[in-house]
XYZ file of C-alpha atoms in Angstrom:
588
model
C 0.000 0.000 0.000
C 0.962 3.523 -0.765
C 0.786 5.057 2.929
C 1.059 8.868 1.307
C -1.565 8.049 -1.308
C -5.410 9.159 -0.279
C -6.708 6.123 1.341
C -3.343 4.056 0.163
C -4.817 4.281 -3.512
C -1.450 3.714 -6.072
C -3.575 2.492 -9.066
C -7.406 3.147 -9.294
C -9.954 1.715 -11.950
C -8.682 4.910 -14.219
C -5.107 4.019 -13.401
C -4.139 6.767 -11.595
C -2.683 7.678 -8.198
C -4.877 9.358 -5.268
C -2.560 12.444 -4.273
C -2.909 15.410 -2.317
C -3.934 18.516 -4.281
C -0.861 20.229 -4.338
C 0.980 18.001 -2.429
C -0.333 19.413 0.975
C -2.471 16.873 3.081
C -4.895 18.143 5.187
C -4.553 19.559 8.493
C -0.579 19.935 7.991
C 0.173 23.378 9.743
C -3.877 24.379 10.255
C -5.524 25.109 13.582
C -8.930 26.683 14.105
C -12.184 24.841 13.486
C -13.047 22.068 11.259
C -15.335 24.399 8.736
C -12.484 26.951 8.970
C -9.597 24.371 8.411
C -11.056 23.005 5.477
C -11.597 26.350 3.192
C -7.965 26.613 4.125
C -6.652 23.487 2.925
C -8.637 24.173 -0.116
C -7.252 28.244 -0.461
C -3.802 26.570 0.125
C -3.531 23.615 -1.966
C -4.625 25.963 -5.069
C -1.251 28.424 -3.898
C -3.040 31.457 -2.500
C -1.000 32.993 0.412
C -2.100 33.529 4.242
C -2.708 36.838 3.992
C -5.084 36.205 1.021
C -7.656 34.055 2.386
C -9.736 36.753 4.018
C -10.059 38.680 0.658
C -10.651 34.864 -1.359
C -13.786 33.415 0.987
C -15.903 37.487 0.108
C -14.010 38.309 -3.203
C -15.166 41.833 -3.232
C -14.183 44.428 -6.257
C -13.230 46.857 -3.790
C -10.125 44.195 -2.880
C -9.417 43.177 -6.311
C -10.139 45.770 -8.823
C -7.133 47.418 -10.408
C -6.245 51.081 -11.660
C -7.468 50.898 -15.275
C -4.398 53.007 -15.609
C -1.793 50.331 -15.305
C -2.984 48.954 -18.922
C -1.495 50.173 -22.056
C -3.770 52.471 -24.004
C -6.402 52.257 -21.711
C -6.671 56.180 -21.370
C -6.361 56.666 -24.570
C -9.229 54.278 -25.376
C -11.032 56.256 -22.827
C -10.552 59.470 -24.368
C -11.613 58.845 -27.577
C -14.805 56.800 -26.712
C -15.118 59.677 -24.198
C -14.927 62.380 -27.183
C -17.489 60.488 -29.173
C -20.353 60.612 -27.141
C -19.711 64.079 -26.283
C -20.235 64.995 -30.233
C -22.478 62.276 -30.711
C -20.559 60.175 -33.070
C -22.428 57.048 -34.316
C -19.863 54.024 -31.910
C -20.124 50.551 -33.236
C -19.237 47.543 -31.052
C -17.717 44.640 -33.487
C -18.205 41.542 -31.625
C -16.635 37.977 -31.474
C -19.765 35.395 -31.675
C -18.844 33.348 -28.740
C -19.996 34.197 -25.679
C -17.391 36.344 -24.541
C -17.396 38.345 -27.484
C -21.497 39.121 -26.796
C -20.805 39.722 -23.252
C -18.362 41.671 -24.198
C -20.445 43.576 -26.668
C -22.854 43.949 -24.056
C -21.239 45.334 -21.438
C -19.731 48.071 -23.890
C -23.343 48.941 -25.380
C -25.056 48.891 -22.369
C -22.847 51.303 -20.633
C -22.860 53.661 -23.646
C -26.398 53.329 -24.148
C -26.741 54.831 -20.666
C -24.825 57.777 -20.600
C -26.279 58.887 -24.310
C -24.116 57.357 -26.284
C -24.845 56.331 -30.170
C -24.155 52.688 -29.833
C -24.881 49.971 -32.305
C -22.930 46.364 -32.771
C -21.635 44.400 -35.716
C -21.098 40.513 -35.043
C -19.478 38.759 -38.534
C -21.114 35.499 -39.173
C -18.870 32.730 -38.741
C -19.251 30.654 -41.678
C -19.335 33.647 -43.913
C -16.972 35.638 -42.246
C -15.301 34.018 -39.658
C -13.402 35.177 -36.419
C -12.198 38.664 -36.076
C -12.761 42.358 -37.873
C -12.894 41.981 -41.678
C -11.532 44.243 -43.943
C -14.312 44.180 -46.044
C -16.739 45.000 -42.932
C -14.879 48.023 -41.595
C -14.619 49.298 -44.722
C -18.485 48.888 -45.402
C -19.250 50.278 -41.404
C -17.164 53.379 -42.526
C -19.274 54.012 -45.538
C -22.887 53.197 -43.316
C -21.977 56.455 -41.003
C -19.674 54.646 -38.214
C -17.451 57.103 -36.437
C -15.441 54.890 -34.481
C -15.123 51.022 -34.180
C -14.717 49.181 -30.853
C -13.714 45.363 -31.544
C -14.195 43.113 -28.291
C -12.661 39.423 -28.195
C -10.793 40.210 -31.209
C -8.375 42.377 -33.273
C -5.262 41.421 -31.844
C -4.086 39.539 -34.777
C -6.400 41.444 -37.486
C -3.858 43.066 -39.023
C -4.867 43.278 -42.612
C -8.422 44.467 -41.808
C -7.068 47.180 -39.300
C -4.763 48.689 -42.578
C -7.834 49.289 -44.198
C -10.175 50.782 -41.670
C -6.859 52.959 -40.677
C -7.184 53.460 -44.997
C -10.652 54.382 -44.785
C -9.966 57.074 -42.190
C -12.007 55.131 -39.532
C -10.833 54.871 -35.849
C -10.355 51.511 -34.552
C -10.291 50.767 -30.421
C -9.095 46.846 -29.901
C -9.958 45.484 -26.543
C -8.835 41.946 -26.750
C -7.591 38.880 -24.217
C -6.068 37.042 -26.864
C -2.131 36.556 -26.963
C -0.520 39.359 -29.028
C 2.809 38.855 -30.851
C 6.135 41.354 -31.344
C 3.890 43.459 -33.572
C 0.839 44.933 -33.536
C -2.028 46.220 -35.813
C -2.788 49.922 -36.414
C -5.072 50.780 -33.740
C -5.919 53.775 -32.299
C -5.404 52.112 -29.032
C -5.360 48.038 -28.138
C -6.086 47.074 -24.843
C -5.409 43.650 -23.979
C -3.117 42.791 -20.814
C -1.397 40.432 -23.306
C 0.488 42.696 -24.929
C 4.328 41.497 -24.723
C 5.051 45.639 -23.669
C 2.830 45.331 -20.601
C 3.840 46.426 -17.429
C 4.379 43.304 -14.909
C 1.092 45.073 -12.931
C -1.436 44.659 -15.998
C 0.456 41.496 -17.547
C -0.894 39.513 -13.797
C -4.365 40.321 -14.867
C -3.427 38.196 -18.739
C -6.237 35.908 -17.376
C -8.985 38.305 -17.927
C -11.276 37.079 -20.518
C -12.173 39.917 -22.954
C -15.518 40.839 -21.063
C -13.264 41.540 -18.345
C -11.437 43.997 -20.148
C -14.218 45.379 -21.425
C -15.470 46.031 -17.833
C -12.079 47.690 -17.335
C -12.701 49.935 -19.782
C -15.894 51.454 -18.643
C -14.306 51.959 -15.541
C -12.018 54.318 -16.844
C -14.397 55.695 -18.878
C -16.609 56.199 -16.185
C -13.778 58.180 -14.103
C -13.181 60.386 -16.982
C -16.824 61.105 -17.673
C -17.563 62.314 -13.652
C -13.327 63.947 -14.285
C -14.914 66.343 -17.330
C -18.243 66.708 -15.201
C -20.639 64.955 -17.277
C -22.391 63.286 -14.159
C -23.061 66.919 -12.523
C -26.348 67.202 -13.347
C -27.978 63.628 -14.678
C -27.166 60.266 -12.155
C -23.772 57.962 -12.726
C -24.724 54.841 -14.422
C -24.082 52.170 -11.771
C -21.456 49.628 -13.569
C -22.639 46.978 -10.945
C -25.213 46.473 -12.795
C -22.834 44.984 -15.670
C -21.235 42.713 -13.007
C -23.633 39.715 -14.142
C -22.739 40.022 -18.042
C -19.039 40.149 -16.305
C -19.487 36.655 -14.921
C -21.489 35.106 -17.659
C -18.656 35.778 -20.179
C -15.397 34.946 -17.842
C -17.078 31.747 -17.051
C -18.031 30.775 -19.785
C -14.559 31.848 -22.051
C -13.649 29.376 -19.260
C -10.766 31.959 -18.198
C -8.960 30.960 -14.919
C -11.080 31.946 -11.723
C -8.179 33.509 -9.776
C -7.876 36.975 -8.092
C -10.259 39.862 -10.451
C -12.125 37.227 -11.791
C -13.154 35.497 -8.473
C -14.679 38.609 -7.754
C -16.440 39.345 -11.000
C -18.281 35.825 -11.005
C -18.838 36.181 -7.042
C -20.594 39.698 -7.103
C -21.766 38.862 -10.988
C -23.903 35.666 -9.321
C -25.081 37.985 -6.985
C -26.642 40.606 -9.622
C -27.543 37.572 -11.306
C -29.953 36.102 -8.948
C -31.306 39.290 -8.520
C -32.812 38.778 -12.192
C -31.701 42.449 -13.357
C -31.005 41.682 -16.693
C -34.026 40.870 -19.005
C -32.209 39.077 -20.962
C -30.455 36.453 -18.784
C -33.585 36.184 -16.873
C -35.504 35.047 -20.238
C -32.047 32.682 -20.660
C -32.659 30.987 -17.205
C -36.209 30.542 -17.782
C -35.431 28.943 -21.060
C -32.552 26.691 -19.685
C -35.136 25.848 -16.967
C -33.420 27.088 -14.265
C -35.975 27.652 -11.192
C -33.280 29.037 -8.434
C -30.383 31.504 -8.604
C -27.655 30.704 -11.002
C -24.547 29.388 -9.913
C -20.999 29.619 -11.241
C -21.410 25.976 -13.350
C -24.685 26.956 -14.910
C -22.703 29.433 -16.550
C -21.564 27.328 -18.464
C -23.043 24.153 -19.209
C -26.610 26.241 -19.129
C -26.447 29.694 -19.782
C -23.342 29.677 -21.746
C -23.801 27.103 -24.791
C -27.415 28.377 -25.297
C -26.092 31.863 -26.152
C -23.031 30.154 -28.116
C -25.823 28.734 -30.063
C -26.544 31.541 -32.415
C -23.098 31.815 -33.281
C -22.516 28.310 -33.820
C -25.349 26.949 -35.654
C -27.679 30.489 -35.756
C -27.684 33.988 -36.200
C -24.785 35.610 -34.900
C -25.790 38.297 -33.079
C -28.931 36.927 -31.224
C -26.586 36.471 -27.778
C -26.119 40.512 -28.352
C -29.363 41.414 -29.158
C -30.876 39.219 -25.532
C -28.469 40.580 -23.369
C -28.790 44.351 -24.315
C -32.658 44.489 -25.054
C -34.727 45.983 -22.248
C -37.930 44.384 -23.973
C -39.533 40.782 -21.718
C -41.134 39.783 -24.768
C -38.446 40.218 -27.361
C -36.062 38.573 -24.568
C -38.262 35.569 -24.188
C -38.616 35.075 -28.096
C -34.752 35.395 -28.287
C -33.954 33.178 -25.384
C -36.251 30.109 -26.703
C -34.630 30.774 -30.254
C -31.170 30.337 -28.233
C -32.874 27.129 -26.349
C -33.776 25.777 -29.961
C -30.616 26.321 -31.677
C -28.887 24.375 -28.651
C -30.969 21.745 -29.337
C -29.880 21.571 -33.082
C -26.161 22.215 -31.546
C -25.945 19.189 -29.810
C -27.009 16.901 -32.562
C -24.480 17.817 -35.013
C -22.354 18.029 -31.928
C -22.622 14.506 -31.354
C -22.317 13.555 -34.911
C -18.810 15.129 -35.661
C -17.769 14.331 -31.879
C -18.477 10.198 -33.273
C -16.352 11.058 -36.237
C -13.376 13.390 -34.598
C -13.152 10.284 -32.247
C -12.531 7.399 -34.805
C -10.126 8.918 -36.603
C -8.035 10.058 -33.428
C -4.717 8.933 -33.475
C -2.558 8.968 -30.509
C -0.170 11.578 -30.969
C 2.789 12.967 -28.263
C 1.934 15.978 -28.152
C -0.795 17.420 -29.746
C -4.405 15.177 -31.345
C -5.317 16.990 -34.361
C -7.981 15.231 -36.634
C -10.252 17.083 -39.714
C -12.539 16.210 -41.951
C -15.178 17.317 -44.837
C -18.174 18.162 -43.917
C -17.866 19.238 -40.416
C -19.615 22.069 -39.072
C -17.433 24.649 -38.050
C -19.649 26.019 -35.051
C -19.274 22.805 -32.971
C -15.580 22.124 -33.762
C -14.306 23.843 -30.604
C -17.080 22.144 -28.302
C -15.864 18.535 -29.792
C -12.243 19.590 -29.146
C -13.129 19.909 -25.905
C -14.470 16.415 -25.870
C -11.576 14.963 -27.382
C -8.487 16.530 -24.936
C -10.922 14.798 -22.343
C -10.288 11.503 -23.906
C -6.652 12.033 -24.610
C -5.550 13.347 -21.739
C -3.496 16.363 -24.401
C -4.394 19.071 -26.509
C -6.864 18.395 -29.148
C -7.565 20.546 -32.425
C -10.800 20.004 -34.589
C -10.320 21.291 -38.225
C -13.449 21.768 -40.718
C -12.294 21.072 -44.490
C -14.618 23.658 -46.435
C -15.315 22.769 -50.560
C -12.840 25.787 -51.111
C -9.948 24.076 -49.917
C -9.655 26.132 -46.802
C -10.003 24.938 -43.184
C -10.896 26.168 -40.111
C -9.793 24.879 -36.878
C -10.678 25.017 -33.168
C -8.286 24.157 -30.300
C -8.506 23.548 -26.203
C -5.165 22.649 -24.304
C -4.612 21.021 -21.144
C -3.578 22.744 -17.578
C 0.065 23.362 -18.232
C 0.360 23.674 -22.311
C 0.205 26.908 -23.965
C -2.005 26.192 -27.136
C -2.393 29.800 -28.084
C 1.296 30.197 -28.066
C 1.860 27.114 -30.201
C -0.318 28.361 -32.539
C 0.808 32.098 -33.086
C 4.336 29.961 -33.445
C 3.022 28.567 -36.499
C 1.474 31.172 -38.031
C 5.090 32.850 -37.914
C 6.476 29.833 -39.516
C 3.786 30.386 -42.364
C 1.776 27.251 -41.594
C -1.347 28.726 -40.989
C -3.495 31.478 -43.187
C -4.748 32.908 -39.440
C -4.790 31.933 -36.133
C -4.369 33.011 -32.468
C -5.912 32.410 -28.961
C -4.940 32.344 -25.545
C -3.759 29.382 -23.131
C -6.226 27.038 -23.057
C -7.952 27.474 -26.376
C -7.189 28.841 -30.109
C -8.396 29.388 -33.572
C -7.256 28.889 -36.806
C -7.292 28.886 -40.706
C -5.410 26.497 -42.822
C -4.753 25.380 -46.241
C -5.991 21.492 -46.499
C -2.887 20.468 -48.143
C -1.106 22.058 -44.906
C -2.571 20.306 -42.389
C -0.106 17.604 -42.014
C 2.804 20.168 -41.828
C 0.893 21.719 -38.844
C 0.434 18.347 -37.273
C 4.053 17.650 -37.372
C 4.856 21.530 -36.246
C 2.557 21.225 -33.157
C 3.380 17.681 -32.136
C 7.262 18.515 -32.285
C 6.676 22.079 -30.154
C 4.179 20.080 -27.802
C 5.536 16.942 -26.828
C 7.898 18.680 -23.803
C 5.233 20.264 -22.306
C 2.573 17.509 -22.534
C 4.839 14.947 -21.180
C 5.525 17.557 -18.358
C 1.941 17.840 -17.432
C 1.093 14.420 -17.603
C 4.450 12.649 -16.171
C 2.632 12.136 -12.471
C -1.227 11.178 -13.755
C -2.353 11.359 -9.999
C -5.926 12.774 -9.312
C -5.867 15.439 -6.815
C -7.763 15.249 -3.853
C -8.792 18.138 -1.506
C -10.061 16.210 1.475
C -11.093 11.884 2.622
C -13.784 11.288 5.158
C -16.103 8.349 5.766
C -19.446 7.738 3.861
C -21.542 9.687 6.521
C -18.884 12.724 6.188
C -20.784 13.294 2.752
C -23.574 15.690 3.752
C -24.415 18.946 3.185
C -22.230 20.529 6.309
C -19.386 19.109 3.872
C -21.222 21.162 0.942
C -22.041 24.205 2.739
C -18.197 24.777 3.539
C -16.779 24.103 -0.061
C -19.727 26.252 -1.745
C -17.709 29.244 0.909
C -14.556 28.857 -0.940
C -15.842 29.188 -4.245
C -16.547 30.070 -7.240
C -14.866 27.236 -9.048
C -13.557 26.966 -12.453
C -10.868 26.979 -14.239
C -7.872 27.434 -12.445
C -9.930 27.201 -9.179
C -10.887 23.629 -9.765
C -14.102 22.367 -7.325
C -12.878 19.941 -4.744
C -12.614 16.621 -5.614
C -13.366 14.487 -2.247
C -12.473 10.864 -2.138
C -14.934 8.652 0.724
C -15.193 4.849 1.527
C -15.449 2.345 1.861
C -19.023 1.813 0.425
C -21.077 -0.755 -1.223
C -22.262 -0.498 -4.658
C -25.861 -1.412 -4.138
C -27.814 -0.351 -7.513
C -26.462 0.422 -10.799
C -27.756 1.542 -14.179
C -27.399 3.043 -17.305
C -29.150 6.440 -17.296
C -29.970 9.244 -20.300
C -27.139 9.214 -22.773
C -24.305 6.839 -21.433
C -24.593 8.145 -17.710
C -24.084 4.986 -15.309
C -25.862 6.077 -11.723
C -24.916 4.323 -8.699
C -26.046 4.012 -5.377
C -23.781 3.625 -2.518
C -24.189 2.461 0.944
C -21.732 2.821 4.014
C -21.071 0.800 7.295
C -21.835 3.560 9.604
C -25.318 4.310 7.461
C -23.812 6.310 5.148
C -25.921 6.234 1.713
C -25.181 8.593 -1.397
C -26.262 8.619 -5.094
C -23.028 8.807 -7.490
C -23.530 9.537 -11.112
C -20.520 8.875 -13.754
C -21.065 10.754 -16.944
C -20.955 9.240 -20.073
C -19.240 6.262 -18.774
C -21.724 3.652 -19.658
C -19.824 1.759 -21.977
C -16.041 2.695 -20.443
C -13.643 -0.069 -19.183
C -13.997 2.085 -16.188
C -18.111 1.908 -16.250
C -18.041 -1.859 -16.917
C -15.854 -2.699 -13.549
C -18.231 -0.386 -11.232
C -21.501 -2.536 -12.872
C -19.654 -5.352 -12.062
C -18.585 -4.852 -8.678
C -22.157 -4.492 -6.840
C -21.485 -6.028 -3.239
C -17.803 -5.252 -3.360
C -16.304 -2.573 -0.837
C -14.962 0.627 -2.780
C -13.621 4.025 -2.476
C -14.985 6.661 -4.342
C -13.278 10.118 -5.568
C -15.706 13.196 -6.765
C -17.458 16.502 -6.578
C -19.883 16.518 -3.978
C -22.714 18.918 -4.497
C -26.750 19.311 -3.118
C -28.998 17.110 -5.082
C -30.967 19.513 -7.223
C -33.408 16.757 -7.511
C -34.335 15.802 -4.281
C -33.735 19.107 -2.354
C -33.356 19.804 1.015
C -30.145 18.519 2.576
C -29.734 15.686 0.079
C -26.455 15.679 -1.683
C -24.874 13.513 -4.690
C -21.270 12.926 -6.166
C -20.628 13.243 -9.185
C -17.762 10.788 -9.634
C -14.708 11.394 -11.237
C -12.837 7.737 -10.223
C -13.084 4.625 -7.928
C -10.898 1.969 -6.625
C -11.431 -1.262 -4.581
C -11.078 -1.159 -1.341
C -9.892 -4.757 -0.744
């Protein structure tokens, strides 16, 4: 047995290793009491510092919002959005069509909108367009009466269709997340803490999503508006009121939930819940959601039904729900969004079945294309397919022109977004960018084996790196009975959870499997029963048919340990709680 392995665990049913999150078992250095002790293990064991754990369990603005100041361009930006709404120049916002890009959007338009501002949005269609500012569309927004362009979640890399606006005499603002290279386009200002030239105070915040920024930006907007005395005789628009189109996007853009952006998605849940946006309101009644939102219906609920209209829809629908101020027009949008996701998840599933049987294991990156694929569900089924491979997957869509578009998502650990800007350098790739953990990109079909060589070859270090100890971090063990909702009620404190604040995984045992069963589409549901009365429901998603799956339906009567995220059972209610199970081992 492995005495410094949770529970002695060296090889579970997935074949990994039951460590310590972070190396740091609990109780090592804590005192205080047992609710207390745990939100500490969890604060340290995900790096913060002492001093920081006040400030982490009531993330507040007030203790994490920066200067605007810090950022490069920021004021500038400021100035110039500032000088067109005093002489009521006609501002459009020019969108990405995920959901960052129509928070983003949002956030800008909304503000505007409430301090007078001529405000209208552009969001390219991504089959006909694709990702980022056009040429041809800046061009044809200059000629329709647009004073001044403001892209969000893009422009970093839109070089060629920045020339041409700058060409066409039109102003361009770029507020971006996205990693930026040596150069730059010819913007009027680009704000993105991304930018290589960044002080070290606005490069720590490079884990903004672009809604973030965009948030950022009305700040200092906002301080030079009440600075030139606009506010003096009409009310300051209250940006908390934003906070909840804040959240939506971060979480959803799946950008790391550390410092600023715990506090966006706690206060943003908070405005949330108070249903003061029309438009996510009308999105939680379509996604069925009767209680307050929290941070994971942002995105497996809220999230993919405004990425709908993007993917498979119209492109600016997400835009058009979360700015209007009409309940009816809201409610017809949202069940348009709640349709499309419908339609998503078929072809979804289709391409996923294909990506997956032509996936070759690869060292350091799985790449896999095809004809036919849709192009709006390419990222989602990237997703899916770094899941299975345990490395960073890209999805490319073979168009009848010859030219293909790709989606990426990385692992913890390996810089996709990097890797991908590399090869556009090396000419491999027609476009592309991103960030850590996801990217973008447009390729010649007769390149795409010389950018599955480039990748794999650039890749393989760091994948082997993050995968050399395949141990599953655990944040705390206790007995069968230990999962109830006292355990919930203290890990729900240290949270929101997300990406780079992963949810506590909690191992427990020894139990019983006493019922199992296929459930929906591949979910196997178990129910477990303890020696000291302990009795839970687990549910394993889409593990029906895994080697994994098969060994828990065959091991009914048989004493195991169980690893997961514990969580209330929305179900049942009350004080009933459920794992959602991540791995198992036998405890004999």
């Amino acid at each position: 047995m492995d005495t410094k392995a949770v529970f002695g665990i060296s090889q579970s049913l997935t074949g990994q290793r039951w460590a310590w999150r972070g190396g740091i078992a609990p109780g090592e250095g804590l005192t205080g009491r047992a609710g207390d002790e745990l939100l500490h293990q969890l604060f340290r064991a995900r790096g913060a510092e002492a001093e920081d754990f006040a400030r982490l369990a009531t993330p507040t603005l007030r203790d994490w919002l920066p200067d605007p100041a810090i950022f490069a361009d920021m004021e500038r930006a400021a100035e110039r959005i500032a000088d067109a709404v005093k002489a009521g120049e006609h501002v459009i916002v020019y969108g990405d069509y995920d959901v960052d890009g129509a928070t983003s959007a949002a956030v800008l338009i909304r503000y505007l909108r409430g301090i007078g501002g001529k405000v209208g949005h552009y969001i390219p269609d991504r089959l006909l367009e694709g990702y980022g500012p056009s040429a041809g569309a800046l061009v044809a927004l200059k000629q329709a009466g647009a004073d001044l362009v403001v892209t969000v979640d893009c422009g970093t890399q839109g070089f060629e269709a920045l020339e041409a606006a700058k060409a066409a005499s039109l102003d361009v603002i770029v507020v971006d997340h996205h990693k930026a290279g040596t150069a730059l386009p010819p913007a009027l200002a680009l704000v993105n803490p991304n930018r290589l030239d960044e002080v070290p105070e606005a490069a720590a915040h490079g884990h903004l999503a672009a809604v973030g920024v965009a948030f950022l930006l009305c700040v200092a907007l906002n301080r030079l508006l009440r600075a030139r005395g606009l506010f003096a005789n009409r009310d300051e628009p209250n940006l908390m009121e934003l906070i909840d189109l804040v959240a939506l996007g971060t979480v959803a853009d799946v950008a790391s939930l550390r410092g600023l952006n715990r506090a966006f998605v706690t206060q943003g849940l908070k405005v949330m819940g108070r249903r003061a946006n029309i438009g996510i309101a009308a999105l939680c009644d379509a996604a069925r959601l009767s209680r307050a939102p929290v941070s994971r219906d942002l995105g497996f609920a809220l999230g993919p039904r405004v990425n709908a209209g993007g993917r498979v829809g119209q492109a600016d629908l997400g835009v058009r729900l979360l700015t209007t101020d009409d309940a009816g027009e809201a409610a017809q949008i949202a069940a348009e969004l709640d349709r499309l996701n419908q339609d998503r998840r078929a072809i979804e599933q289709a391409v996923t079945e294909a990506a997956l049987a032509g996936a070759m294991p690869s060292p350091g990156c799985t790449l896999v294309s095809g004809a036919g694929w849709h192009p709006g569900v390419i990222g989602i089924v990237a997703s899916r397919l770094k899941e299975k491979m345990n490395r960073p997957a890209i999805v490319i869509a073979i168009g009848e022109d010859g030219i293909a578009k790709g989606s990426g998502r990385s692992i913890t650990g390996v810089d996709l977004g990097a890797a991908v800007l590399a090869a556009k350098d090396h000419g491999l790739l027609m476009a592309g960018g991103g960030h850590a953990m996801a990217a973008g990109l447009t390729v010649a079909a007769d390149g795409i084996a010389a950018l599955d060589a480039f990748l794999n070859e650039r890749l393989t270090d760091a994948v082997t790196a993050a995968t050399a100890d395949r141990a599953l971090s655990i944040d705390a063990a206790v007995a069968p009975r230990g999962l109830n909702a006292g355990l919930v009620d203290v890990i729900e404190t240290g949270g929101p959870y997300g990406q780079g604040w992963p949810a506590p995984r909690i191992a427990a045992g020894p139990f019983q499997i006493v019922d199992s069963r296929i459930v929906g589409e591949n979910h196997l549901r178990l129910q477990l029963a303890g020696a000291d009365g302990g009795r839970i429901k687990a549910m394993a998603w889409r593990q029906g048919d895994s080697e994994y799956g098969a060994a828990l339906q065959g091991a009914r009567g048989r004493p195991v340990h169980i690893a997961g995220r514990v969580k209330r059972d929305d179900w049942t209610g009350g004080n009933a709680v459920e794992l959602e199970l991540d791995d198992a081992a036998f405890a004999d």
